[in-house]
Amino acid sequence: MNRVVNLKNIFKYLWVSAALLPFLTGCNSLDLESESTITDANYWKSDTHFSAFNVGLHAQLRERSYNFFILGEPRADIYGDAPFGGEATQGMEIFPANSLNRENVGLSNFANLYGVINQINLMIAKTEDTGLLPEATKKYYLGEAYGMRAFLYFHLLRSWGDVILHLTYTSGSTIDLANIQKAASPATEVMAHIKEDITASETAFNGDYSYKYGKHYWSLGATKMLKGEVYLWSGKQMGGGEADYRTAKTALQEVDNCPGIDLEDNFTNVFAYANKKNKEIIFTIHNGRDEYNMWNGSFRGNLVPQQAYMTSGSYFDENGVSFAETKDAELNGLIRFQIKKDFYNKVFREGDTRKAGSVKAVYMKEGENLVYKACIPYKFQGTMLPGGSERAWLDDYPIYRYADCLLLLAEAKALLGEDIATEINTVRRRAYGETYFEANKATVAYPNEKGGEFYSGNPFVAGDDDPIEAVLKERLRELMYEGKRWYDIRTLGYTAKYSTANEKRLLWPIDANTLTNNRELGQTEGYLTSGEGEE
C-alpha cells in the first residue's frame, strides 16, 4: 500500500498520539510508560492501527527534536556571549560553559529517549507477528523502526556512553516500570546492538530507497546516513579504524540511490518555508500550522530576539536600515543561546553565501557609523501567517540532508587518507556560487583556502592544510543550528580545541531522580563528586 500522508493533515500526529497512543503521557526513571489499550484485543487488528502507530512514533521523535539539538550542538564553540537584549540565560549557560555537574545535568531522564524506544520495541514486535499487512508494507515499517531505534541509541551512546539496553516492549502486567532495576550495558555492547539494528533496517528495506510516506518519515536513505555516522564514530572513538571508515564511506556513497537527491542550487532554499521536503532533504522533522512549532516553541524561547528590540528603532541591519522597517520586526522570542561575537567575523570567508543564510548582524549607530552589537540566527526564518503580528516558527528541521552526506563522506575519505576535494568543493561551489567560485578558485577551492591573517589565531576554523580541519570547518559553516557541531568535534577528537569541555567530562551526568529510581545505575564517570571541576 503506497500511502502518502497529506501534509495539510499532519496535525493528525497529535490527534493520534492523544486518542490512540496513551503511552505519550507520564514518565518515570527511564520514561518507559506501560502500554494498555494499545496491545489489548481492540488494537493491532487492522492496517490502519499499524499506520496510526507509525505516525505516532514519528510524532514522538519530533517531540525530542529540541533534545537532539541540545545533545549535539551547544556544548561546542558557537555560543556563550551575554544575550542580546540583556535577558537572563535561565541556566542555558551551562552548555557552552560546559559546567554540567551532578546538580545541573542539563538534560534529565536520558533526554526522554527511552519512552520512544519502548514504543518502537512494541511496533517491531507487533509488526513482525502480524499477518494483516502486505509484505512490502510490513518490511517498510520494520525498516523505519529498526533505523529509528538505532538512531536513538546512537544519541544515548555518544552522550552517556554505557546505557541501558531495552530491547523488548514493557507491559504493565509484567513489570513495574516505576521501579525498574537494570544496569547499564557497556558502550561496546550498545554499539554492537546499534550496528545490528542498522543491518536489520537495511535488510527490511531491501533496497527500497523510496520516501514511501514522505521525507518526514524514516527511510533507507536515513539509515544509510546513520550508518555513516555510526561507523565513523566506532572507527575513530572505539578502535574500529580503517575497516569502519570504509564501511562508513560505502554507506554514504549509497545515499546517492535516494530518488532525486542533490544539493539545492541556493543555500537558503534548503530551509525556506515555501520549499519544504526539497531535493536536498533526506530526513526532516516536519512542523506546521495548528500542529507543531519548531522544537515545540524552544527555538523561539532560546534563539530569537524580542520583538521589542527589533521594533525600537535603535538597531539596524548591515545596510543601516532600522529593523523596525524590515520583516525582522516580526521576530519575537528570547535569546538564551547567544552566538559569540567573534563568530560572525571569523567563521565565514568573503563571498560565502552561508553567512547571510545562517546569521544576521545587529548594529547600533554611533554618529554615521554602524557599530556591531550582536548576531542572531537567520537559517530558520519562519513565516508570517495571515493575520499574524509576529513570525511563526514553522520551518522544518533537517536531521539529514545531502550536504551533510557529502561532508561525512569527505570525513571518511580524510580518515582513510584519500582526496576530499570533490566533496568539499561541491559544497563550496554552492556556498560561493558558480561565478564567484570559478573566479576565486585560487583562494576558496580546496585545498587552497589556507594561511593568511584570516586563520591566524582563529578560534573556530583552520586552513585547508589539514584535511580533518577542512572537514570540520566546512561542517561548521554548513550545518550550524542543525545539532552537529558538538558531535563533530567529539567524533574527531577536537573538543580541547573547539570547546570549553573538561576532557574527563565529555559525556553527560545522570540526574539524581533516575539514579534513585534505578539503583543498578551508576553516575557517569567524571561526575562522581558534586564539585564542578572535580574528578
CSV table of C-alpha atoms in Angstrom, one decimal, residues 1-403:
chain,number,residue,atom,x,y,z
A,1,MET,CA,0.0,0.0,0.0
A,2,ASN,CA,1.6,3.2,-1.1
A,3,ARG,CA,0.0,5.6,1.3
A,4,VAL,CA,1.3,9.2,1.5
A,5,VAL,CA,0.3,11.4,4.4
A,6,ASN,CA,-1.3,14.7,3.3
A,7,LEU,CA,1.0,17.5,4.6
A,8,LYS,CA,-2.1,19.6,5.4
A,9,ASN,CA,-3.3,16.9,7.8
A,10,ILE,CA,0.0,16.2,9.6
A,11,PHE,CA,-1.6,17.5,12.8
A,12,LYS,CA,-3.0,14.0,13.0
A,13,TYR,CA,0.3,13.3,14.7
A,14,LEU,CA,-1.1,14.9,17.8
A,15,TRP,CA,-4.6,13.5,17.4
A,16,VAL,CA,-3.3,10.0,17.0
A,17,SER,CA,-0.9,10.5,19.9
A,18,ALA,CA,-3.7,11.6,22.2
A,19,ALA,CA,-6.5,9.3,21.0
A,20,LEU,CA,-4.7,6.1,20.2
A,21,LEU,CA,-1.4,6.1,22.0
A,22,PRO,CA,-1.8,6.5,25.7
A,23,PHE,CA,1.9,5.8,26.2
A,24,LEU,CA,2.6,9.5,25.5
A,25,THR,CA,1.5,10.6,28.9
A,26,GLY,CA,3.6,10.1,32.1
A,27,CYS,CA,7.2,9.2,32.6
A,28,ASN,CA,9.5,7.7,35.2
A,29,SER,CA,13.2,7.0,35.6
A,30,LEU,CA,13.5,5.7,32.1
A,31,ASP,CA,10.5,7.4,30.5
A,32,LEU,CA,9.1,3.9,29.8
A,33,GLU,CA,5.3,4.1,30.0
A,34,SER,CA,3.4,0.8,30.2
A,35,GLU,CA,1.1,0.2,27.4
A,36,SER,CA,-2.6,-0.7,28.0
A,37,THR,CA,-5.3,-0.5,25.3
A,38,ILE,CA,-2.8,-0.3,22.5
A,39,THR,CA,-2.0,-4.0,23.0
A,40,ASP,CA,-5.4,-5.4,24.0
A,41,ALA,CA,-8.0,-7.1,21.9
A,42,ASN,CA,-9.1,-3.7,20.4
A,43,TYR,CA,-5.8,-2.8,18.8
A,44,TRP,CA,-3.5,-4.2,16.2
A,45,LYS,CA,-6.5,-5.6,14.3
A,46,SER,CA,-6.2,-3.6,11.0
A,47,ASP,CA,-3.6,-1.9,8.8
A,48,THR,CA,-4.9,1.5,10.0
A,49,HIS,CA,-3.8,0.6,13.5
A,50,PHE,CA,-0.2,0.0,12.3
A,51,SER,CA,-0.3,3.1,10.2
A,52,ALA,CA,-1.5,5.3,13.1
A,53,PHE,CA,1.1,3.8,15.4
A,54,ASN,CA,3.8,4.6,12.9
A,55,VAL,CA,2.6,8.2,12.7
A,56,GLY,CA,2.7,8.3,16.5
A,57,LEU,CA,6.3,7.1,16.6
A,58,HIS,CA,7.4,9.9,14.3
A,59,ALA,CA,5.4,12.4,16.4
A,60,GLN,CA,7.4,11.2,19.5
A,61,LEU,CA,10.6,11.6,17.6
A,62,ARG,CA,9.6,15.1,16.7
A,63,GLU,CA,8.9,15.9,20.3
A,64,ARG,CA,12.5,15.1,21.1
A,65,SER,CA,13.9,17.3,18.3
A,66,TYR,CA,15.0,20.1,20.8
A,67,ASN,CA,16.8,17.5,22.8
A,68,PHE,CA,18.6,16.3,19.7
A,69,PHE,CA,19.9,19.9,19.2
A,70,ILE,CA,20.9,20.2,22.9
A,71,LEU,CA,22.8,16.9,22.8
A,72,GLY,CA,24.5,17.7,19.5
A,73,GLU,CA,25.5,21.4,19.5
A,74,PRO,CA,25.5,23.9,22.4
A,75,ARG,CA,28.4,22.4,24.3
A,76,ALA,CA,30.7,23.4,21.4
A,77,ASP,CA,32.1,26.8,20.4
A,78,ILE,CA,29.3,28.6,18.7
A,79,TYR,CA,27.5,30.1,21.8
A,80,GLY,CA,28.5,31.8,25.0
A,81,ASP,CA,28.1,35.6,24.9
A,82,ALA,CA,25.7,37.6,27.0
A,83,PRO,CA,22.3,37.5,25.4
A,84,PHE,CA,21.4,40.4,23.0
A,85,GLY,CA,18.8,42.4,24.8
A,86,GLY,CA,20.1,41.5,28.3
A,87,GLU,CA,17.6,38.8,29.2
A,88,ALA,CA,18.7,36.1,31.5
A,89,THR,CA,20.1,32.8,30.1
A,90,GLN,CA,17.9,30.8,32.5
A,91,GLY,CA,20.7,28.3,33.2
A,92,MET,CA,21.4,27.7,29.5
A,93,GLU,CA,25.0,29.0,30.0
A,94,ILE,CA,25.9,25.6,31.5
A,95,PHE,CA,26.1,24.1,28.0
A,96,PRO,CA,28.6,26.4,26.2
A,97,ALA,CA,30.5,26.8,29.5
A,98,ASN,CA,30.5,23.0,30.0
A,99,SER,CA,29.7,23.4,33.7
A,100,LEU,CA,27.4,20.4,33.9
A,101,ASN,CA,27.6,18.6,37.2
A,102,ARG,CA,25.5,16.2,39.3
A,103,GLU,CA,23.2,19.0,40.4
A,104,ASN,CA,23.0,20.7,37.0
A,105,VAL,CA,22.8,17.8,34.5
A,106,GLY,CA,21.4,19.8,31.5
A,107,LEU,CA,19.1,17.0,30.4
A,108,SER,CA,17.5,14.6,32.8
A,109,ASN,CA,15.9,11.2,32.2
A,110,PHE,CA,18.3,10.4,29.4
A,111,ALA,CA,16.7,13.2,27.3
A,112,ASN,CA,13.4,11.3,27.4
A,113,LEU,CA,14.5,9.0,24.6
A,114,TYR,CA,13.6,5.7,26.3
A,115,GLY,CA,9.9,6.3,26.0
A,116,VAL,CA,10.2,6.3,22.2
A,117,ILE,CA,12.5,3.3,22.3
A,118,ASN,CA,9.9,1.3,24.3
A,119,GLN,CA,7.2,2.0,21.8
A,120,ILE,CA,9.5,1.2,18.8
A,121,ASN,CA,10.1,-2.1,20.5
A,122,LEU,CA,6.3,-2.6,20.6
A,123,MET,CA,6.0,-1.7,16.9
A,124,ILE,CA,8.7,-4.2,16.0
A,125,ALA,CA,7.1,-7.0,18.0
A,126,LYS,CA,3.6,-6.4,16.7
A,127,THR,CA,4.7,-5.9,13.1
A,128,GLU,CA,6.9,-9.0,13.0
A,129,ASP,CA,4.0,-11.1,14.3
A,130,THR,CA,1.1,-9.7,12.2
A,131,GLY,CA,-0.4,-11.4,9.1
A,132,LEU,CA,-2.6,-8.4,8.4
A,133,LEU,CA,-0.1,-6.3,6.4
A,134,PRO,CA,1.2,-6.7,2.8
A,135,GLU,CA,4.7,-8.0,3.0
A,136,ALA,CA,6.2,-4.8,1.4
A,137,THR,CA,4.4,-2.6,4.0
A,138,LYS,CA,5.4,-4.8,6.8
A,139,LYS,CA,9.0,-4.7,5.8
A,140,TYR,CA,9.0,-0.9,5.3
A,141,TYR,CA,7.6,-0.4,8.8
A,142,LEU,CA,10.3,-2.6,10.2
A,143,GLY,CA,13.0,-0.7,8.3
A,144,GLU,CA,11.7,2.5,9.8
A,145,ALA,CA,11.5,1.1,13.3
A,146,TYR,CA,14.9,-0.5,13.4
A,147,GLY,CA,16.5,2.6,11.9
A,148,MET,CA,14.9,4.9,14.5
A,149,ARG,CA,15.9,2.7,17.4
A,150,ALA,CA,19.5,2.7,16.2
A,151,PHE,CA,19.3,6.5,15.8
A,152,LEU,CA,18.1,7.0,19.4
A,153,TYR,CA,20.6,4.6,20.9
A,154,PHE,CA,23.4,6.4,19.0
A,155,HIS,CA,22.4,9.6,20.7
A,156,LEU,CA,22.5,7.8,24.0
A,157,LEU,CA,25.8,6.2,23.3
A,158,ARG,CA,27.6,9.4,22.3
A,159,SER,CA,26.0,11.3,25.3
A,160,TRP,CA,26.2,8.8,28.2
A,161,GLY,CA,28.4,6.0,27.0
A,162,ASP,CA,27.3,3.0,28.9
A,163,VAL,CA,23.4,2.9,28.8
A,164,ILE,CA,20.6,0.5,29.5
A,165,LEU,CA,19.7,-1.7,26.5
A,166,HIS,CA,15.9,-2.1,26.5
A,167,LEU,CA,15.0,-4.3,23.5
A,168,THR,CA,11.6,-5.6,24.3
A,169,TYR,CA,8.4,-3.6,24.9
A,170,THR,CA,7.2,-3.4,28.5
A,171,SER,CA,3.8,-4.3,29.6
A,172,GLY,CA,2.3,-3.0,32.8
A,173,SER,CA,1.1,-6.6,33.6
A,174,THR,CA,4.7,-8.0,33.6
A,175,ILE,CA,6.9,-5.3,35.1
A,176,ASP,CA,6.6,-2.3,37.3
A,177,LEU,CA,8.3,0.4,35.3
A,178,ALA,CA,8.3,2.9,38.1
A,179,ASN,CA,10.8,0.6,39.9
A,180,ILE,CA,12.8,-0.8,37.1
A,181,GLN,CA,16.2,-2.2,38.2
A,182,LYS,CA,18.6,-2.7,35.4
A,183,ALA,CA,22.3,-1.9,35.0
A,184,ALA,CA,23.7,-0.1,32.0
A,185,SER,CA,25.4,-2.2,29.3
A,186,PRO,CA,29.0,-1.4,28.2
A,187,ALA,CA,29.3,1.1,25.4
A,188,THR,CA,30.8,-1.6,23.2
A,189,GLU,CA,27.7,-3.8,23.6
A,190,VAL,CA,25.5,-0.8,22.9
A,191,MET,CA,27.4,-0.1,19.7
A,192,ALA,CA,27.2,-3.7,18.6
A,193,HIS,CA,23.4,-3.5,19.0
A,194,ILE,CA,23.2,-0.2,17.1
A,195,LYS,CA,25.0,-1.9,14.2
A,196,GLU,CA,22.7,-4.9,14.4
A,197,ASP,CA,19.7,-2.6,14.2
A,198,ILE,CA,21.2,-0.8,11.2
A,199,THR,CA,21.6,-4.1,9.5
A,200,ALA,CA,18.1,-5.1,10.3
A,201,SER,CA,16.8,-1.9,8.9
A,202,GLU,CA,18.8,-2.3,5.7
A,203,THR,CA,17.5,-5.9,5.3
A,204,ALA,CA,13.9,-4.9,5.9
A,205,PHE,CA,14.0,-2.0,3.4
A,206,ASN,CA,15.5,-4.5,0.9
A,207,GLY,CA,16.9,-1.8,-1.4
A,208,ASP,CA,13.7,0.4,-1.4
A,209,TYR,CA,15.0,3.9,-1.3
A,210,SER,CA,11.6,5.5,-1.8
A,211,TYR,CA,10.2,8.1,0.5
A,212,LYS,CA,7.1,5.9,0.9
A,213,TYR,CA,5.3,8.2,3.4
A,214,GLY,CA,7.3,11.4,2.8
A,215,LYS,CA,10.6,12.8,3.8
A,216,HIS,CA,9.4,13.4,7.4
A,217,TYR,CA,9.3,9.7,7.8
A,218,TRP,CA,12.4,7.5,8.3
A,219,SER,CA,13.7,5.9,5.1
A,220,LEU,CA,16.6,3.7,3.8
A,221,GLY,CA,18.4,6.9,3.0
A,222,ALA,CA,18.2,8.0,6.6
A,223,THR,CA,19.5,4.5,7.7
A,224,LYS,CA,22.5,4.9,5.3
A,225,MET,CA,23.3,8.4,6.7
A,226,LEU,CA,23.1,7.0,10.3
A,227,LYS,CA,25.3,4.1,9.3
A,228,GLY,CA,27.9,6.5,8.0
A,229,GLU,CA,27.9,8.4,11.3
A,230,VAL,CA,27.9,5.3,13.4
A,231,TYR,CA,30.9,3.7,11.7
A,232,LEU,CA,32.8,7.0,11.7
A,233,TRP,CA,32.3,7.1,15.5
A,234,SER,CA,33.2,3.5,16.1
A,235,GLY,CA,36.2,3.8,13.8
A,236,LYS,CA,37.6,6.9,15.5
A,237,GLN,CA,36.4,6.5,19.1
A,238,MET,CA,36.1,2.8,19.6
A,239,GLY,CA,39.0,1.3,17.8
A,240,GLY,CA,37.3,0.2,14.6
A,241,GLY,CA,39.8,2.1,12.5
A,242,GLU,CA,40.2,1.6,8.7
A,243,ALA,CA,37.6,-1.1,8.3
A,244,ASP,CA,34.9,1.0,9.9
A,245,TYR,CA,35.9,4.1,7.9
A,246,ARG,CA,35.5,2.0,4.7
A,247,THR,CA,32.1,0.8,5.8
A,248,ALA,CA,31.1,4.4,6.5
A,249,LYS,CA,32.3,5.5,3.1
A,250,THR,CA,30.3,2.8,1.3
A,251,ALA,CA,27.1,3.6,3.2
A,252,LEU,CA,27.4,7.3,2.5
A,253,GLN,CA,28.1,6.7,-1.2
A,254,GLU,CA,24.9,4.6,-1.3
A,255,VAL,CA,22.9,7.6,-0.3
A,256,ASP,CA,23.1,8.6,-4.0
A,257,ASN,CA,20.5,5.9,-4.5
A,258,CYS,CA,17.8,8.2,-2.9
A,259,PRO,CA,15.5,9.3,-5.6
A,260,GLY,CA,16.1,12.8,-6.9
A,261,ILE,CA,18.8,13.6,-4.3
A,262,ASP,CA,21.0,16.6,-5.0
A,263,LEU,CA,22.1,19.9,-3.5
A,264,GLU,CA,19.7,22.8,-3.8
A,265,ASP,CA,21.1,25.4,-6.1
A,266,ASN,CA,20.8,28.1,-3.4
A,267,PHE,CA,21.8,27.5,0.2
A,268,THR,CA,18.9,29.5,1.7
A,269,ASN,CA,16.4,27.5,-0.3
A,270,VAL,CA,17.2,24.4,1.7
A,271,PHE,CA,15.5,25.9,4.7
A,272,ALA,CA,12.8,28.0,3.1
A,273,TYR,CA,9.3,27.6,4.4
A,274,ALA,CA,7.9,27.5,0.9
A,275,ASN,CA,10.4,24.8,-0.2
A,276,LYS,CA,9.9,22.0,2.4
A,277,LYS,CA,10.9,18.4,1.6
A,278,ASN,CA,13.1,19.7,-1.2
A,279,LYS,CA,15.6,17.6,-3.2
A,280,GLU,CA,18.4,18.1,-0.6
A,281,ILE,CA,16.4,16.7,2.3
A,282,ILE,CA,16.9,13.1,3.3
A,283,PHE,CA,15.0,13.1,6.6
A,284,THR,CA,13.4,16.0,8.3
A,285,ILE,CA,11.3,17.0,11.3
A,286,HIS,CA,8.0,18.5,10.0
A,287,ASN,CA,6.4,21.5,11.6
A,288,GLY,CA,3.2,23.1,10.6
A,289,ARG,CA,0.4,25.5,11.4
A,290,ASP,CA,-2.1,24.3,14.0
A,291,GLU,CA,0.2,21.3,14.5
A,292,TYR,CA,3.7,21.9,15.9
A,293,ASN,CA,6.1,24.8,16.2
A,294,MET,CA,9.8,24.2,15.8
A,295,TRP,CA,11.2,22.4,18.9
A,296,ASN,CA,7.7,22.9,20.4
A,297,GLY,CA,8.5,26.6,20.9
A,298,SER,CA,12.0,26.2,22.3
A,299,PHE,CA,13.5,27.8,19.2
A,300,ARG,CA,11.6,31.0,19.9
A,301,GLY,CA,12.4,30.7,23.6
A,302,ASN,CA,16.2,30.3,23.2
A,303,LEU,CA,17.5,31.8,20.0
A,304,VAL,CA,15.2,34.6,18.7
A,305,PRO,CA,15.4,38.2,19.9
A,306,GLN,CA,12.5,40.0,21.5
A,307,GLN,CA,10.2,41.9,19.1
A,308,ALA,CA,10.5,45.0,21.3
A,309,TYR,CA,14.2,45.3,20.5
A,310,MET,CA,13.6,44.8,16.8
A,311,THR,CA,10.9,47.5,16.6
A,312,SER,CA,12.6,50.0,18.9
A,313,GLY,CA,14.3,51.9,16.1
A,314,SER,CA,17.7,51.6,17.9
A,315,TYR,CA,19.0,48.6,16.0
A,316,PHE,CA,20.0,48.3,12.3
A,317,ASP,CA,20.9,45.7,9.8
A,318,GLU,CA,24.1,45.6,7.8
A,319,ASN,CA,22.7,48.2,5.3
A,320,GLY,CA,21.9,50.7,8.0
A,321,VAL,CA,18.1,50.1,7.8
A,322,SER,CA,16.2,50.1,11.0
A,323,PHE,CA,14.9,46.6,11.9
A,324,ALA,CA,11.6,48.3,12.5
A,325,GLU,CA,11.3,48.8,8.8
A,326,THR,CA,12.1,45.2,7.8
A,327,LYS,CA,10.4,41.9,8.1
A,328,ASP,CA,12.6,41.2,11.1
A,329,ALA,CA,10.4,43.4,13.1
A,330,GLU,CA,8.2,40.3,13.3
A,331,LEU,CA,10.7,38.5,15.4
A,332,ASN,CA,9.6,37.7,18.9
A,333,GLY,CA,11.2,35.5,21.4
A,334,LEU,CA,14.2,35.2,23.8
A,335,ILE,CA,17.8,34.7,23.3
A,336,ARG,CA,19.4,32.4,25.8
A,337,PHE,CA,22.0,30.8,23.4
A,338,GLN,CA,23.8,33.9,22.2
A,339,ILE,CA,26.2,33.4,19.3
A,340,LYS,CA,29.8,34.6,20.1
A,341,LYS,CA,30.7,38.0,18.8
A,342,ASP,CA,33.8,36.7,17.0
A,343,PHE,CA,31.9,34.0,15.3
A,344,TYR,CA,30.3,36.4,12.8
A,345,ASN,CA,33.6,37.8,11.6
A,346,LYS,CA,35.9,34.7,11.9
A,347,VAL,CA,34.0,31.7,10.5
A,348,PHE,CA,32.9,32.7,7.0
A,349,ARG,CA,35.1,34.0,4.2
A,350,GLU,CA,34.2,36.8,1.9
A,351,GLY,CA,31.7,35.6,-0.8
A,352,ASP,CA,30.3,32.7,1.3
A,353,THR,CA,26.5,33.0,1.0
A,354,ARG,CA,26.1,30.7,4.0
A,355,LYS,CA,26.9,33.7,6.3
A,356,ALA,CA,23.9,35.7,5.3
A,357,GLY,CA,21.9,32.5,5.2
A,358,SER,CA,22.8,31.4,8.7
A,359,VAL,CA,23.3,34.5,10.9
A,360,LYS,CA,22.3,38.2,10.7
A,361,ALA,CA,24.2,41.0,12.3
A,362,VAL,CA,22.6,43.6,14.6
A,363,TYR,CA,24.1,47.1,14.6
A,364,MET,CA,23.7,50.3,16.5
A,365,LYS,CA,24.6,53.8,15.2
A,366,GLU,CA,27.3,56.0,16.6
A,367,GLY,CA,27.0,59.1,14.6
A,368,GLU,CA,27.1,58.0,11.0
A,369,ASN,CA,28.9,54.8,11.8
A,370,LEU,CA,27.4,51.3,12.3
A,371,VAL,CA,28.8,49.5,15.3
A,372,TYR,CA,28.4,45.8,15.5
A,373,LYS,CA,26.3,44.7,18.5
A,374,ALA,CA,25.5,41.0,18.1
A,375,CYS,CA,24.3,38.5,15.6
A,376,ILE,CA,21.1,36.4,15.6
A,377,PRO,CA,20.1,33.1,13.9
A,378,TYR,CA,18.9,33.5,10.3
A,379,LYS,CA,18.9,30.0,8.9
A,380,PHE,CA,15.4,29.3,10.0
A,381,GLN,CA,13.3,32.4,9.3
A,382,GLY,CA,9.8,31.1,10.0
A,383,THR,CA,6.8,32.7,8.2
A,384,MET,CA,4.2,35.4,8.8
A,385,LEU,CA,0.8,33.7,8.8
A,386,PRO,CA,-2.2,35.7,7.5
A,387,GLY,CA,-3.5,38.0,10.3
A,388,GLY,CA,-0.4,37.4,12.4
A,389,SER,CA,1.7,40.1,14.1
A,390,GLU,CA,4.8,38.0,14.8
A,391,ARG,CA,6.6,35.3,12.9
A,392,ALA,CA,5.5,31.7,13.3
A,393,TRP,CA,8.3,29.2,13.6
A,394,LEU,CA,7.1,26.5,11.3
A,395,ASP,CA,10.2,25.7,9.4
A,396,ASP,CA,11.0,22.0,9.0
A,397,TYR,CA,14.1,20.9,11.0
A,398,PRO,CA,16.5,18.8,8.9
A,399,ILE,CA,18.1,15.7,10.6
A,400,TYR,CA,19.9,14.5,7.4
A,401,ARG,CA,20.4,16.3,4.1
A,402,TYR,CA,22.7,15.8,1.1
A,403,ALA,CA,25.3,18.4,2.0
